[in-house]
Amino acid sequence: DKGNHRHFMEKEIHEQPEVISHTLAHYVDFTTGRTKPLELPFDFAKLDRIAISACGTAYLSGLIGKYWFERYARLPVDIDIASEFRYREMPLSKKSAALFISQSGETADTLASLRYCKGEGVPIGAVVNVRGSTIARESDVTLPTLAGPEIGVASTKAFTCQLSVMAALAIHAAAARGTVTEEEERKLVKDLAEAPRLANQVLRLDRQIEKVARELAHYKHVLYLGRDTNYPLALEGALKLKEISYIHAEGYAAGELKHGPIALIDENMPVIVIAPHDRIFEKTVSNMQEVAARGGKIILITDEKGAEKSTIDTMDTIVLPQVPEIAAPILYALPIQMLAYYTAVFMGTDVDQPRNLAKSVTVE
Ligand code: M6R
């Protein structure tokens, strides 16, 4: 049932504050500010590596997880697209654990990767949305996302719930490894707990984003740029836009611009820059300057401080509230989902059932 919404995708986008809150509550204790104890088949303190593999949007949540595990828990992460991982014959040390991320829990390549790791004798955790799915059953521990059923082919609420689990796990790992103090752990949990409330605020930008989408629908090519955790979000923005609006979109790490894609820049290819005012904001601004100098049109997704500090002329600027660093990827996922959604609505595509795609990819 779509309720008052035109599409399941729209409904699922709007469910995010609630399902993120449910998911976080499963992993962190909002009153004590600590992560909840987890029964894991490994000890984070004794690991020297985690291998993550997944497909599509789930893979991109893992890529953001890598930044968090490495930054907060000082734990190196190898991350792969499952269809590559399963044939790559990666050596896994005795001190590794493997994590698989899947909404459906049935994705063929992700399952095959899980079985490869099982064969290597590595402990296995699965971040899945569908309880009782094959991936959930075959793993040593299931780390559920509590997104509820996701009907739209484009993954939205499952993605932000996957991010919520990855963030909570990274804090858990950091606490276990002693790379954060108890006080820092509490601060991270408190910051993360802000996500549902802030998500409600971000969703109120929908009318403005709809206007931006009306313009975006006139273009055939779009480039997304971001640095740090905004780089996987740039990839996710491009994936979401192409899958439901059929507009050709690519995501790049902003620093890669001058290594090739800058040759594409002209007035016919808008560049969507995801850049909250964070530690590398200035670097991204210099990439925007390079785009502007070549006649490129910029849609900037930033926060109040970022909007104030950037002096570059943009086609549009979407301004989010200031958000804590660890909650940012969850919150910046929302405008890119809404932008893809409204653009597809203007294009008149079948938003919930885009052509050639299946919700769960159970064949190779
Ligand atoms: O069910 P899974 O999470 O394993 O599915 C993985 C991908 O097929 C999925 O995320 C796909 O990329 C989405 N349609 C993207 O919106």
mmCIF file of N, CA and C in Angstrom, residues 82-129:
data_model
loop_
_atom_site.group_PDB
_atom_site.id
_atom_site.type_symbol
_atom_site.label_atom_id
_atom_site.label_comp_id
_atom_site.label_asym_id
_atom_site.label_seq_id
_atom_site.Cartn_x
_atom_site.Cartn_y
_atom_site.Cartn_z
ATOM 1 N N ALA A 82 30.717 -7.771 -5.314
ATOM 2 C CA ALA A 82 30.662 -9.223 -5.113
ATOM 3 C C ALA A 82 30.959 -10.027 -6.379
ATOM 4 N N SER A 83 30.539 -9.518 -7.536
ATOM 5 C CA SER A 83 30.782 -10.263 -8.777
ATOM 6 C C SER A 83 32.267 -10.305 -9.128
ATOM 7 N N GLU A 84 33.067 -9.396 -8.582
ATOM 8 C CA GLU A 84 34.520 -9.433 -8.738
ATOM 9 C C GLU A 84 35.136 -10.300 -7.645
ATOM 10 N N PHE A 85 34.706 -10.064 -6.432
ATOM 11 C CA PHE A 85 35.277 -10.767 -5.283
ATOM 12 C C PHE A 85 35.224 -12.284 -5.462
ATOM 13 N N ARG A 86 34.069 -12.763 -5.913
ATOM 14 C CA ARG A 86 33.870 -14.220 -5.955
ATOM 15 C C ARG A 86 34.843 -14.929 -6.896
ATOM 16 N N TYR A 87 35.388 -14.217 -7.868
ATOM 17 C CA TYR A 87 36.328 -14.853 -8.807
ATOM 18 C C TYR A 87 37.771 -14.419 -8.572
ATOM 19 N N ARG A 88 37.977 -13.566 -7.582
ATOM 20 C CA ARG A 88 39.273 -12.899 -7.423
ATOM 21 C C ARG A 88 40.276 -13.737 -6.640
ATOM 22 N N GLU A 89 39.790 -14.761 -5.981
ATOM 23 C CA GLU A 89 40.653 -15.641 -5.170
ATOM 24 C C GLU A 89 41.512 -14.860 -4.190
ATOM 25 N N MET A 90 40.855 -14.042 -3.422
ATOM 26 C CA MET A 90 41.554 -13.198 -2.471
ATOM 27 C C MET A 90 42.041 -14.031 -1.288
ATOM 28 N N PRO A 91 43.318 -13.897 -0.922
ATOM 29 C CA PRO A 91 43.792 -14.608 0.270
ATOM 30 C C PRO A 91 43.241 -13.920 1.526
ATOM 31 N N LEU A 92 42.726 -14.702 2.450
ATOM 32 C CA LEU A 92 42.160 -14.122 3.673
ATOM 33 C C LEU A 92 42.954 -14.631 4.870
ATOM 34 N N SER A 93 43.441 -13.702 5.673
ATOM 35 C CA SER A 93 44.245 -14.119 6.821
ATOM 36 C C SER A 93 43.337 -14.682 7.910
ATOM 37 N N LYS A 94 43.942 -15.399 8.846
ATOM 38 C CA LYS A 94 43.189 -15.976 9.968
ATOM 39 C C LYS A 94 42.595 -14.886 10.850
ATOM 40 N N LYS A 95 43.157 -13.692 10.732
ATOM 41 C CA LYS A 95 42.653 -12.589 11.556
ATOM 42 C C LYS A 95 41.650 -11.721 10.818
ATOM 43 N N SER A 96 41.036 -12.278 9.762
ATOM 44 C CA SER A 96 40.024 -11.478 9.050
ATOM 45 C C SER A 96 38.631 -11.947 9.390
ATOM 46 N N ALA A 97 37.696 -11.055 9.168
ATOM 47 C CA ALA A 97 36.280 -11.412 9.190
ATOM 48 C C ALA A 97 35.701 -10.886 7.883
ATOM 49 N N ALA A 98 34.607 -11.514 7.438
ATOM 50 C CA ALA A 98 33.982 -11.065 6.194
ATOM 51 C C ALA A 98 32.576 -10.562 6.480
ATOM 52 N N LEU A 99 32.226 -9.455 5.824
ATOM 53 C CA LEU A 99 30.883 -8.874 5.972
ATOM 54 C C LEU A 99 30.225 -8.799 4.596
ATOM 55 N N PHE A 100 28.973 -9.190 4.543
ATOM 56 C CA PHE A 100 28.203 -9.126 3.300
ATOM 57 C C PHE A 100 27.000 -8.252 3.560
ATOM 58 N N ILE A 101 26.676 -7.423 2.580
ATOM 59 C CA ILE A 101 25.553 -6.492 2.765
ATOM 60 C C ILE A 101 24.550 -6.733 1.648
ATOM 61 N N SER A 102 23.301 -6.974 2.021
ATOM 62 C CA SER A 102 22.282 -7.225 1.003
ATOM 63 C C SER A 102 20.892 -6.928 1.556
ATOM 64 N N GLN A 103 20.133 -6.147 0.825
ATOM 65 C CA GLN A 103 18.754 -5.879 1.225
ATOM 66 C C GLN A 103 17.968 -7.183 1.162
ATOM 67 N N SER A 104 17.975 -7.818 -0.014
ATOM 68 C CA SER A 104 17.139 -9.007 -0.232
ATOM 69 C C SER A 104 17.687 -10.243 0.468
ATOM 70 N N GLY A 105 19.012 -10.290 0.620
ATOM 71 C CA GLY A 105 19.638 -11.494 1.167
ATOM 72 C C GLY A 105 19.660 -12.646 0.176
ATOM 73 N N GLU A 106 19.362 -12.341 -1.101
ATOM 74 C CA GLU A 106 19.302 -13.400 -2.113
ATOM 75 C C GLU A 106 20.200 -13.133 -3.310
ATOM 76 N N THR A 107 20.942 -12.048 -3.317
ATOM 77 C CA THR A 107 21.740 -11.688 -4.488
ATOM 78 C C THR A 107 22.802 -12.759 -4.765
ATOM 79 N N ALA A 108 22.756 -13.290 -6.005
ATOM 80 C CA ALA A 108 23.570 -14.466 -6.340
ATOM 81 C C ALA A 108 25.069 -14.240 -6.121
ATOM 82 N N ASP A 109 25.583 -13.113 -6.599
ATOM 83 C CA ASP A 109 27.030 -12.889 -6.486
ATOM 84 C C ASP A 109 27.462 -12.670 -5.031
ATOM 85 N N THR A 110 26.597 -12.032 -4.253
ATOM 86 C CA THR A 110 26.925 -11.799 -2.845
ATOM 87 C C THR A 110 26.939 -13.136 -2.099
ATOM 88 N N LEU A 111 25.963 -13.969 -2.412
ATOM 89 C CA LEU A 111 25.896 -15.290 -1.789
ATOM 90 C C LEU A 111 27.117 -16.142 -2.170
ATOM 91 N N ALA A 112 27.513 -16.078 -3.440
ATOM 92 C CA ALA A 112 28.678 -16.849 -3.873
ATOM 93 C C ALA A 112 29.944 -16.361 -3.159
ATOM 94 N N SER A 113 30.039 -15.059 -2.932
ATOM 95 C CA SER A 113 31.205 -14.505 -2.215
ATOM 96 C C SER A 113 31.217 -15.000 -0.774
ATOM 97 N N LEU A 114 30.032 -15.036 -0.179
ATOM 98 C CA LEU A 114 29.904 -15.528 1.198
ATOM 99 C C LEU A 114 30.387 -16.982 1.274
ATOM 100 N N ARG A 115 29.966 -17.763 0.302
ATOM 101 C CA ARG A 115 30.362 -19.187 0.316
ATOM 102 C C ARG A 115 31.861 -19.351 0.109
ATOM 103 N N TYR A 116 32.448 -18.481 -0.688
ATOM 104 C CA TYR A 116 33.907 -18.524 -0.877
ATOM 105 C C TYR A 116 34.595 -18.295 0.477
ATOM 106 N N CYS A 117 34.133 -17.283 1.214
ATOM 107 C CA CYS A 117 34.753 -16.954 2.507
ATOM 108 C C CYS A 117 34.538 -18.075 3.521
ATOM 109 N N LYS A 118 33.384 -18.686 3.445
ATOM 110 C CA LYS A 118 33.106 -19.824 4.320
ATOM 111 C C LYS A 118 34.115 -20.929 4.075
ATOM 112 N N GLY A 119 34.365 -21.175 2.791
ATOM 113 C CA GLY A 119 35.351 -22.189 2.389
ATOM 114 C C GLY A 119 36.741 -21.859 2.920
ATOM 115 N N GLU A 120 37.029 -20.578 3.067
ATOM 116 C CA GLU A 120 38.332 -20.141 3.584
ATOM 117 C C GLU A 120 38.362 -20.161 5.115
ATOM 118 N N GLY A 121 37.231 -20.491 5.724
ATOM 119 C CA GLY A 121 37.175 -20.602 7.187
ATOM 120 C C GLY A 121 37.142 -19.276 7.930
ATOM 121 N N VAL A 122 36.639 -18.235 7.275
ATOM 122 C CA VAL A 122 36.606 -16.914 7.897
ATOM 123 C C VAL A 122 35.237 -16.692 8.559
ATOM 124 N N PRO A 123 35.162 -16.081 9.753
ATOM 125 C CA PRO A 123 33.852 -15.795 10.350
ATOM 126 C C PRO A 123 33.060 -14.792 9.506
ATOM 127 N N ILE A 124 31.755 -15.035 9.438
ATOM 128 C CA ILE A 124 30.930 -14.285 8.492
ATOM 129 C C ILE A 124 29.762 -13.569 9.140
ATOM 130 N N GLY A 125 29.671 -12.260 8.845
ATOM 131 C CA GLY A 125 28.533 -11.455 9.296
ATOM 132 C C GLY A 125 27.757 -10.974 8.085
ATOM 133 N N ALA A 126 26.434 -10.911 8.219
ATOM 134 C CA ALA A 126 25.627 -10.442 7.091
ATOM 135 C C ALA A 126 24.699 -9.331 7.540
ATOM 136 N N VAL A 127 24.780 -8.210 6.838
ATOM 137 C CA VAL A 127 23.881 -7.082 7.077
ATOM 138 C C VAL A 127 22.739 -7.240 6.069
ATOM 139 N N VAL A 128 21.606 -7.727 6.525
ATOM 140 C CA VAL A 128 20.504 -8.021 5.591
ATOM 141 C C VAL A 128 19.191 -7.422 6.081
ATOM 142 N N ASN A 129 18.317 -7.179 5.126
ATOM 143 C CA ASN A 129 17.011 -6.601 5.478
ATOM 144 C C ASN A 129 15.926 -7.673 5.574
#
